[in-house]
Amino acid sequence: MFQKLGGTPAIQGVVDEFYTRVFADDDVKGFFEGINKQKLKAHQVDIPTRGLQAGLWYVKEEYHGKDMWRAHEKLVRDQGLNDNHFNIIVKHLVGALQKFNVPEEDIQAAGKVVETTRDPMFRDPITKEYLG
């Protein structure tokens, strides 16, 4: 699938398009203020690249950074990140994939992977409260 989609250059193009849309969207761009955007983009290229090379959309077991809750907790608690914002991000991902003519079945597969991050992003692992 990695080569079918165009390899690393295509993934880089999708990620660049995705973040161009996100960083221009008044509803979500504020969540990205003060972060290293180049590092974020590189991370978002690396994960699907490794996954697609393995024939998957995502290789979860190779990631050693913060879990979804720890990475987003301050945004959820302090800045109000919620399901609506998550949906906007998904919309921009779908739009970027469509712009690069990714087949619909692959867009749906990517969407299923992204959806698996919603609950871990918004559920406090201690209280089990869903804050999305």
Coordinates of C-alpha atoms in Angstrom, one line a residue:
M1 CA 0.0 0.0 0.0
F2 CA 2.9 2.3 0.8
Q3 CA 4.1 2.4 -2.9
K4 CA 0.4 2.4 -4.2
L5 CA -0.1 5.7 -2.4
G6 CA 3.1 7.2 -3.7
G7 CA 5.6 6.6 -0.9
T8 CA 7.0 9.1 1.4
P9 CA 6.7 12.1 -1.0
A10 CA 2.9 11.5 -1.2
I11 CA 2.6 11.2 2.5
Q12 CA 4.6 14.4 3.0
G13 CA 2.3 16.1 0.5
V14 CA -0.9 14.9 2.3
V15 CA 0.5 16.0 5.7
D16 CA 1.5 19.4 4.4
E17 CA -1.9 19.9 2.8
F18 CA -3.6 18.7 6.0
Y19 CA -1.7 21.1 8.2
T20 CA -2.2 24.0 5.8
R21 CA -5.9 23.4 6.2
V22 CA -5.7 23.0 10.0
F23 CA -3.4 26.0 10.6
A24 CA -5.8 28.2 8.6
D25 CA -9.0 27.0 10.4
D26 CA -10.0 29.5 13.1
D27 CA -11.8 26.8 15.0
V28 CA -8.7 24.7 15.6
K29 CA -5.6 26.6 14.8
G30 CA -5.3 28.0 18.3
F31 CA -4.6 24.5 19.7
F32 CA -1.3 24.5 17.7
E33 CA 0.1 27.8 19.0
G34 CA 3.5 27.6 20.5
I35 CA 4.3 24.1 19.2
N36 CA 7.1 23.1 16.9
K37 CA 5.1 22.7 13.7
Q38 CA 7.9 21.2 11.7
K39 CA 8.5 18.5 14.4
L40 CA 4.8 17.8 14.5
K41 CA 4.6 17.4 10.7
A42 CA 7.7 15.1 10.7
H43 CA 6.0 13.0 13.4
Q44 CA 2.8 12.8 11.3
V45 CA 4.8 11.7 8.3
D46 CA 6.8 9.1 10.2
I47 CA 3.9 7.2 11.8
P48 CA 1.9 6.4 8.6
T49 CA 5.0 5.9 6.6
R50 CA 6.1 3.1 9.0
G51 CA 2.6 1.7 9.1
L52 CA 2.1 1.7 5.3
Q53 CA 5.5 0.1 4.7
A54 CA 4.2 -2.7 6.9
G55 CA 0.9 -2.9 4.9
L56 CA -1.1 -1.1 7.7
W57 CA -2.3 2.4 8.2
Y58 CA -0.6 2.7 11.6
V59 CA 2.0 0.9 13.6
K60 CA 1.0 1.6 17.2
E61 CA 3.5 -0.6 19.0
E62 CA 6.5 1.3 17.6
Y63 CA 5.4 4.7 19.2
H64 CA 7.2 5.5 22.4
G65 CA 5.9 9.0 23.1
K66 CA 3.1 10.3 25.3
D67 CA -0.2 8.5 25.2
M68 CA -3.1 10.3 23.6
W69 CA -4.5 11.5 26.9
R70 CA -1.2 12.9 28.2
A71 CA -0.4 14.5 24.9
H72 CA -3.8 16.3 24.8
E73 CA -4.9 16.6 28.4
K74 CA -4.0 20.4 28.8
L75 CA -5.8 21.1 25.5
V76 CA -8.9 19.3 26.7
R77 CA -8.9 20.6 30.3
D78 CA -7.6 24.1 29.8
Q79 CA -8.5 25.1 26.2
G80 CA -11.7 23.1 25.7
L81 CA -10.6 20.7 23.0
N82 CA -13.6 18.5 22.3
D83 CA -15.4 16.2 19.9
N84 CA -16.3 19.1 17.6
H85 CA -12.7 20.0 17.2
F86 CA -11.8 16.3 16.6
N87 CA -14.4 16.2 13.8
I88 CA -13.0 19.3 12.2
I89 CA -9.5 17.7 12.2
V90 CA -10.9 14.5 10.6
K91 CA -12.7 16.7 8.0
H92 CA -9.3 18.3 7.1
L93 CA -7.6 14.9 6.9
V94 CA -10.3 13.5 4.6
G95 CA -10.0 16.7 2.4
A96 CA -6.2 16.4 2.2
L97 CA -6.5 12.7 1.3
Q98 CA -9.1 13.4 -1.4
K99 CA -7.0 16.2 -2.8
F100 CA -4.2 13.6 -3.4
N101 CA -6.7 11.2 -5.0
V102 CA -6.4 8.6 -2.3
P103 CA -9.0 5.9 -3.0
E104 CA -12.2 6.1 -0.9
E105 CA -11.6 2.7 0.7
D106 CA -8.2 3.8 1.9
I107 CA -9.7 7.0 3.2
Q108 CA -12.2 5.0 5.1
A109 CA -9.4 2.7 6.5
A110 CA -7.5 5.8 7.7
G111 CA -10.6 7.2 9.2
K112 CA -11.2 4.0 11.2
V113 CA -7.6 4.3 12.6
V114 CA -8.1 8.0 13.5
E115 CA -11.4 7.2 15.2
T116 CA -9.6 4.8 17.5
T117 CA -7.8 7.8 19.0
R118 CA -10.9 9.7 20.0
D119 CA -11.7 7.9 23.2
P120 CA -8.1 7.7 24.5
M121 CA -7.7 11.4 23.7
F122 CA -10.7 12.5 25.7
R123 CA -11.1 9.9 28.5
D124 CA -9.2 10.6 31.7
P125 CA -7.5 7.2 32.4
I126 CA -7.8 7.7 36.2
T127 CA -11.4 8.9 36.6
K128 CA -12.6 7.2 33.4
E129 CA -14.6 10.4 32.7
Y130 CA -15.1 11.2 29.0
L131 CA -14.3 14.9 28.5
G132 CA -14.9 15.2 24.7

